[in-house]
Coordinates of C-alpha atoms in Angstrom, one line a residue:
M277 CA 205.3 -37.7 -68.7
T278 CA 203.9 -39.5 -65.6
K279 CA 201.7 -37.7 -63.2
G280 CA 203.2 -37.3 -59.8
L281 CA 205.7 -35.2 -57.8
S282 CA 209.4 -34.9 -58.2
I283 CA 211.0 -33.2 -55.1
L284 CA 214.3 -31.6 -56.2
I285 CA 217.0 -30.5 -53.8
P286 CA 220.2 -28.8 -55.0
T287 CA 222.9 -28.8 -52.4
Y288 CA 226.4 -27.5 -51.8
N289 CA 228.2 -28.4 -48.6
D290 CA 224.9 -29.0 -46.8
C291 CA 223.9 -32.3 -45.2
C292 CA 220.3 -32.7 -46.3
L293 CA 219.7 -36.4 -45.2
E294 CA 217.2 -35.5 -42.4
L295 CA 215.3 -33.1 -44.8
V296 CA 215.0 -35.9 -47.4
K297 CA 213.7 -38.3 -44.8
G298 CA 211.1 -35.9 -43.6
L299 CA 209.9 -35.1 -47.1
Q300 CA 209.9 -38.8 -48.0
A301 CA 207.7 -39.6 -45.0
Q302 CA 205.2 -36.9 -45.9
A303 CA 205.0 -37.9 -49.6
T304 CA 204.5 -41.5 -48.7
E305 CA 201.7 -40.6 -46.4
C306 CA 200.0 -38.7 -49.2
A307 CA 200.0 -41.9 -51.3
I308 CA 201.2 -40.3 -54.5
D309 CA 203.8 -41.3 -57.1
F310 CA 206.9 -39.4 -56.1
E311 CA 210.7 -39.2 -56.2
I312 CA 213.3 -37.2 -54.4
L313 CA 216.4 -36.2 -56.3
V314 CA 219.3 -34.6 -54.6
A315 CA 222.0 -32.9 -56.7
D316 CA 225.3 -32.2 -55.0
D317 CA 227.0 -29.4 -57.0
G318 CA 230.6 -30.2 -56.3
S319 CA 230.7 -30.1 -52.5
T320 CA 234.1 -29.7 -51.0
D321 CA 233.2 -30.8 -47.5
M322 CA 233.9 -34.6 -47.6
E323 CA 232.0 -35.3 -44.4
V324 CA 228.9 -33.7 -45.9
V325 CA 229.4 -35.7 -49.1
R326 CA 229.7 -38.9 -47.1
K327 CA 226.5 -38.3 -45.1
N328 CA 224.5 -37.3 -48.2
R329 CA 225.5 -40.6 -49.9
E330 CA 222.9 -42.3 -47.6
V331 CA 220.2 -40.5 -49.6
A332 CA 220.7 -43.0 -52.4
Q333 CA 219.8 -45.9 -50.0
L334 CA 216.3 -44.5 -49.3
P335 CA 213.3 -45.6 -51.3
H336 CA 212.2 -43.3 -54.1
C337 CA 215.4 -41.3 -53.7
R338 CA 218.4 -40.6 -55.9
L339 CA 221.6 -38.8 -55.5
I340 CA 223.4 -37.0 -58.4
R341 CA 226.9 -35.7 -57.8
N342 CA 228.9 -33.2 -59.9
E343 CA 232.6 -33.3 -59.3
K344 CA 232.8 -29.6 -60.2
N345 CA 230.5 -26.8 -59.2
R346 CA 228.2 -25.8 -62.1
G347 CA 226.4 -22.9 -60.5
R348 CA 223.1 -22.3 -58.8
A349 CA 221.1 -22.0 -62.0
A350 CA 222.7 -24.9 -63.9
I351 CA 222.2 -27.4 -61.0
R352 CA 218.4 -26.6 -60.9
N353 CA 218.1 -27.0 -64.6
L354 CA 219.8 -30.4 -64.4
L355 CA 217.4 -31.5 -61.7
A356 CA 214.4 -30.5 -63.8
R357 CA 215.7 -32.5 -66.8
E358 CA 216.3 -35.5 -64.6
A359 CA 212.8 -35.4 -63.0
Q360 CA 210.3 -37.9 -64.2
Y361 CA 207.0 -36.5 -62.9
T362 CA 204.7 -33.7 -64.1
Q363 CA 205.2 -31.4 -61.0
V364 CA 208.5 -30.5 -59.6
L365 CA 209.0 -29.1 -56.1
F366 CA 212.3 -27.3 -55.5
I367 CA 213.6 -27.1 -51.9
D368 CA 216.9 -25.6 -50.8
S369 CA 219.1 -28.0 -48.9
D370 CA 219.4 -25.7 -45.8
M371 CA 215.7 -25.6 -45.2
H372 CA 213.8 -27.5 -42.5
I373 CA 210.2 -28.8 -42.5
E374 CA 207.9 -26.7 -40.4
R375 CA 204.4 -28.1 -41.3
K376 CA 203.3 -31.7 -41.0
D377 CA 201.0 -31.2 -44.0
F378 CA 203.7 -29.5 -46.1
I379 CA 203.5 -31.8 -49.1
A380 CA 199.7 -32.2 -48.8
R381 CA 199.3 -28.4 -48.9
Y382 CA 201.1 -28.2 -52.2
L383 CA 199.1 -31.0 -53.7
Q384 CA 196.0 -28.9 -53.2
E385 CA 197.2 -26.3 -55.7
E386 CA 196.8 -26.4 -59.5
A387 CA 198.5 -23.2 -60.5
P388 CA 201.5 -23.5 -62.9
V389 CA 203.8 -22.0 -60.3
V390 CA 203.3 -22.0 -56.5
Y391 CA 205.6 -20.3 -54.0
G392 CA 205.1 -21.3 -50.3
G393 CA 207.4 -18.9 -48.6
V394 CA 210.0 -19.1 -45.8
T395 CA 209.8 -18.7 -42.0
I396 CA 212.9 -17.3 -40.2
G397 CA 214.0 -19.0 -37.1
G398 CA 217.0 -18.3 -34.8
T399 CA 218.0 -18.6 -31.2
R400 CA 218.2 -15.6 -28.9
K401 CA 222.0 -15.5 -29.3
E402 CA 221.7 -15.5 -33.0
R403 CA 219.2 -12.7 -33.0
Q404 CA 221.7 -10.7 -30.9
R405 CA 224.9 -11.6 -32.6
N406 CA 224.3 -13.1 -36.1
L407 CA 224.0 -10.6 -38.9
R408 CA 222.2 -12.9 -41.3
C409 CA 219.7 -13.8 -38.6
Q410 CA 219.1 -10.1 -37.8
Y411 CA 218.8 -9.2 -41.4
E412 CA 216.3 -11.9 -42.2
Q413 CA 214.3 -11.2 -39.1
A414 CA 214.1 -7.5 -40.0
E415 CA 213.0 -8.2 -43.6
A416 CA 210.5 -11.0 -42.7
W417 CA 207.5 -8.6 -42.6
K418 CA 208.0 -7.9 -46.3
H419 CA 207.6 -11.6 -47.2
T420 CA 204.3 -12.5 -45.6
V421 CA 201.9 -14.1 -48.0
D422 CA 199.8 -10.9 -48.3
K423 CA 202.8 -8.8 -49.0
R424 CA 204.1 -11.3 -51.6
K425 CA 200.7 -11.2 -53.4
E426 CA 201.1 -7.5 -53.9
N427 CA 204.2 -8.0 -56.0
P428 CA 204.1 -11.7 -57.1
Y429 CA 206.9 -11.6 -59.6
H430 CA 209.3 -9.4 -57.6
D431 CA 208.9 -11.4 -54.4
F432 CA 209.8 -14.9 -55.7
H433 CA 212.6 -17.0 -54.3
T434 CA 213.8 -20.5 -55.2
A435 CA 214.0 -21.9 -51.6
N436 CA 210.6 -23.4 -51.7
F437 CA 208.4 -23.5 -54.9
M438 CA 206.5 -25.9 -57.1
I439 CA 206.3 -25.6 -60.8
N440 CA 205.0 -27.6 -63.8
R441 CA 208.0 -29.4 -65.2
D442 CA 207.1 -28.6 -68.8
I443 CA 207.1 -24.9 -68.0
M444 CA 210.5 -25.3 -66.2
L445 CA 212.0 -27.0 -69.3
R446 CA 210.6 -24.3 -71.6
H447 CA 211.9 -21.5 -69.4
P448 CA 215.0 -22.8 -67.5
F449 CA 217.1 -20.7 -65.1
D450 CA 219.6 -18.5 -66.8
E451 CA 222.9 -20.3 -66.5
R452 CA 224.9 -17.1 -66.8
Y453 CA 224.2 -16.7 -63.1
R454 CA 227.0 -18.9 -61.8
K455 CA 227.9 -16.9 -58.8
Y456 CA 225.8 -16.1 -55.7
G457 CA 222.7 -14.1 -56.0
Y458 CA 219.8 -13.0 -58.3
E459 CA 219.1 -16.1 -60.3
D460 CA 215.7 -16.3 -58.6
V461 CA 215.0 -12.7 -59.4
A462 CA 215.8 -13.2 -63.0
F463 CA 213.6 -16.3 -63.1
G464 CA 210.7 -14.2 -61.7
K465 CA 211.2 -11.7 -64.5
V466 CA 211.1 -14.6 -67.1
L467 CA 207.8 -15.8 -65.6
K468 CA 206.3 -12.3 -65.8
N469 CA 207.5 -11.7 -69.4
H470 CA 205.8 -15.0 -70.4
Y471 CA 202.6 -14.3 -68.5
I472 CA 202.9 -17.3 -66.3
P473 CA 201.1 -16.7 -63.1
I474 CA 202.6 -17.3 -59.6
C475 CA 200.3 -18.4 -56.8
H476 CA 201.6 -17.3 -53.4
I477 CA 200.4 -19.5 -50.5
D478 CA 201.2 -19.8 -46.8
N479 CA 203.2 -23.1 -46.8
P480 CA 206.7 -22.1 -45.6
M481 CA 209.8 -24.0 -45.0
L482 CA 211.9 -23.0 -41.9
F483 CA 215.2 -21.3 -42.4
D484 CA 217.4 -21.3 -39.3
T485 CA 220.9 -22.2 -40.4
F486 CA 222.9 -19.0 -40.5
E487 CA 226.5 -18.7 -41.7
D488 CA 228.9 -16.6 -39.6
N489 CA 229.0 -12.9 -40.1
A490 CA 232.2 -12.8 -42.2
V491 CA 230.9 -15.5 -44.6
F492 CA 227.6 -13.7 -44.9
I493 CA 229.2 -10.4 -45.8
S494 CA 231.4 -12.1 -48.4
K495 CA 228.4 -13.7 -49.9
T496 CA 226.6 -10.4 -49.9
E497 CA 229.5 -8.8 -51.7
E498 CA 229.5 -11.6 -54.3
G499 CA 225.8 -11.0 -54.8
L500 CA 226.4 -7.2 -55.3
R501 CA 229.0 -8.1 -58.0
T502 CA 226.4 -10.3 -59.7
L503 CA 223.9 -7.5 -59.5
Y504 CA 226.3 -5.2 -61.2
Q505 CA 227.0 -7.7 -64.0
F506 CA 223.2 -8.0 -64.7
R507 CA 222.2 -4.5 -63.7
E508 CA 220.5 -3.6 -67.0
E509 CA 218.3 -6.7 -66.9
L510 CA 217.5 -6.4 -63.2
Q511 CA 216.8 -2.6 -63.2
D512 CA 213.2 -2.9 -62.2
Y513 CA 213.7 -5.9 -59.9
S514 CA 216.3 -4.5 -57.4
R515 CA 215.5 -1.9 -54.7
L516 CA 219.2 -1.1 -54.5
L517 CA 219.4 -0.3 -58.2
Q518 CA 216.2 1.8 -57.9
K519 CA 217.8 3.6 -55.0
V520 CA 221.0 4.3 -57.0
N521 CA 218.9 5.8 -59.8
T522 CA 217.4 8.4 -57.4
L523 CA 220.7 9.7 -56.1
S524 CA 222.2 12.9 -57.3
H525 CA 225.8 12.9 -58.8
S526 CA 227.0 14.7 -55.7
M527 CA 225.5 12.1 -53.4
L528 CA 226.9 9.2 -55.5
W529 CA 230.3 10.9 -55.2
F530 CA 230.0 11.3 -51.5
L531 CA 228.9 7.7 -50.9
R532 CA 231.7 6.3 -53.0
R533 CA 234.2 8.4 -51.1
W534 CA 232.7 7.4 -47.8
H535 CA 233.0 3.8 -48.6
R536 CA 236.6 4.2 -49.9
H537 CA 237.6 5.7 -46.5
F538 CA 235.3 3.9 -44.1
G539 CA 234.2 0.7 -45.8
K540 CA 236.8 -1.5 -44.0
W541 CA 235.7 0.0 -40.7
E542 CA 232.0 -0.7 -41.4
R543 CA 232.9 -4.2 -42.4
R544 CA 234.7 -4.9 -39.1
L545 CA 231.7 -3.5 -37.2
L546 CA 229.4 -5.8 -39.1
V547 CA 231.5 -8.9 -38.5
N548 CA 231.3 -8.1 -34.7
C549 CA 227.6 -7.4 -35.1
Q550 CA 225.2 -6.0 -32.5
L551 CA 221.5 -5.6 -33.0
S552 CA 221.8 -1.8 -33.0
I553 CA 224.0 -2.0 -36.0
V554 CA 221.3 -3.3 -38.2
N555 CA 218.7 -0.9 -36.8
S556 CA 221.0 2.0 -37.5
K557 CA 221.1 0.9 -41.2
L558 CA 224.9 0.3 -41.3
F559 CA 224.4 -2.9 -43.3
P560 CA 222.3 -1.2 -46.1
L561 CA 224.8 1.7 -46.1
Y562 CA 227.7 -0.8 -46.5
K563 CA 225.9 -2.6 -49.4
L564 CA 225.2 0.6 -51.2
G565 CA 228.7 1.9 -50.8
Y566 CA 230.3 -1.4 -51.8
Y567 CA 228.1 -1.5 -55.0
L568 CA 228.9 2.1 -56.0
E569 CA 232.6 1.7 -55.4
Y570 CA 232.7 -1.6 -57.3
A571 CA 230.7 -0.1 -60.2
K572 CA 233.1 2.8 -60.3
R573 CA 236.2 0.5 -60.4
Q574 CA 234.6 -1.6 -63.2
S575 CA 233.7 1.4 -65.2
S576 CA 237.3 2.8 -64.8
S577 CA 238.9 -0.4 -65.9
A578 CA 236.6 -0.7 -68.9
N579 CA 237.4 2.9 -69.9
P580 CA 241.0 3.6 -69.0

């Protein structure tokens, strides 16, 4: 295996050409052996597919395209297998470069796994009307580098991290996680179980591309269904599951009944989001109710 850096970008319906150009410029300036691999996991937006084809024309860059979507875990494992250098840097395709020394900062680290973090952007209008923006802004204080160091394995995400390729190949992402959510949480658990340290540093990418409220809520619901599917494995890695375990039977009954009657109303309010809605904890209440009602339905169907 050749010493150098493989920058790996999984994408689905995101145009990442400008991201690739920025990373290429920084890596070139660092005078290292590098490559940038973009893997399109069955994108359905043909305009995005067309634009991303330009990646293959850039020096040190390669584009891989799957005709069918293989899932968030599988596409990352594919990229790791295709990489040719000792260190691999995973970047999500909807990220933007914030620091001019982003690549150089990572090259200073020798830890087997390094997580740089994410900064949340957003316009004034998005902070007022976009639920994803509001949610991420409200949660941002929990993900500062000092906070991440307090719980290094629980606060790990795949949007921006570097890992030794050999470790990645020995401990790949769990490809059962095909749908949205929690493949990064499961990977953090694997690292902990194998005593592989995670170094948390302040080297963020910028996240400022927010889907509309209806799409975000649908993705959240998909993530909650994923959480239910893997609930036993993720028990100690989910605040929502920990919350569920503290609730009495009467409270669980009440919350399920509440969601059954008012869940659609809550969802409509969230789609037409105002800042006060998040502050009043309607979104966490909706998530908890949705999870409990879904769990009840699944249990009932399994035990008619």
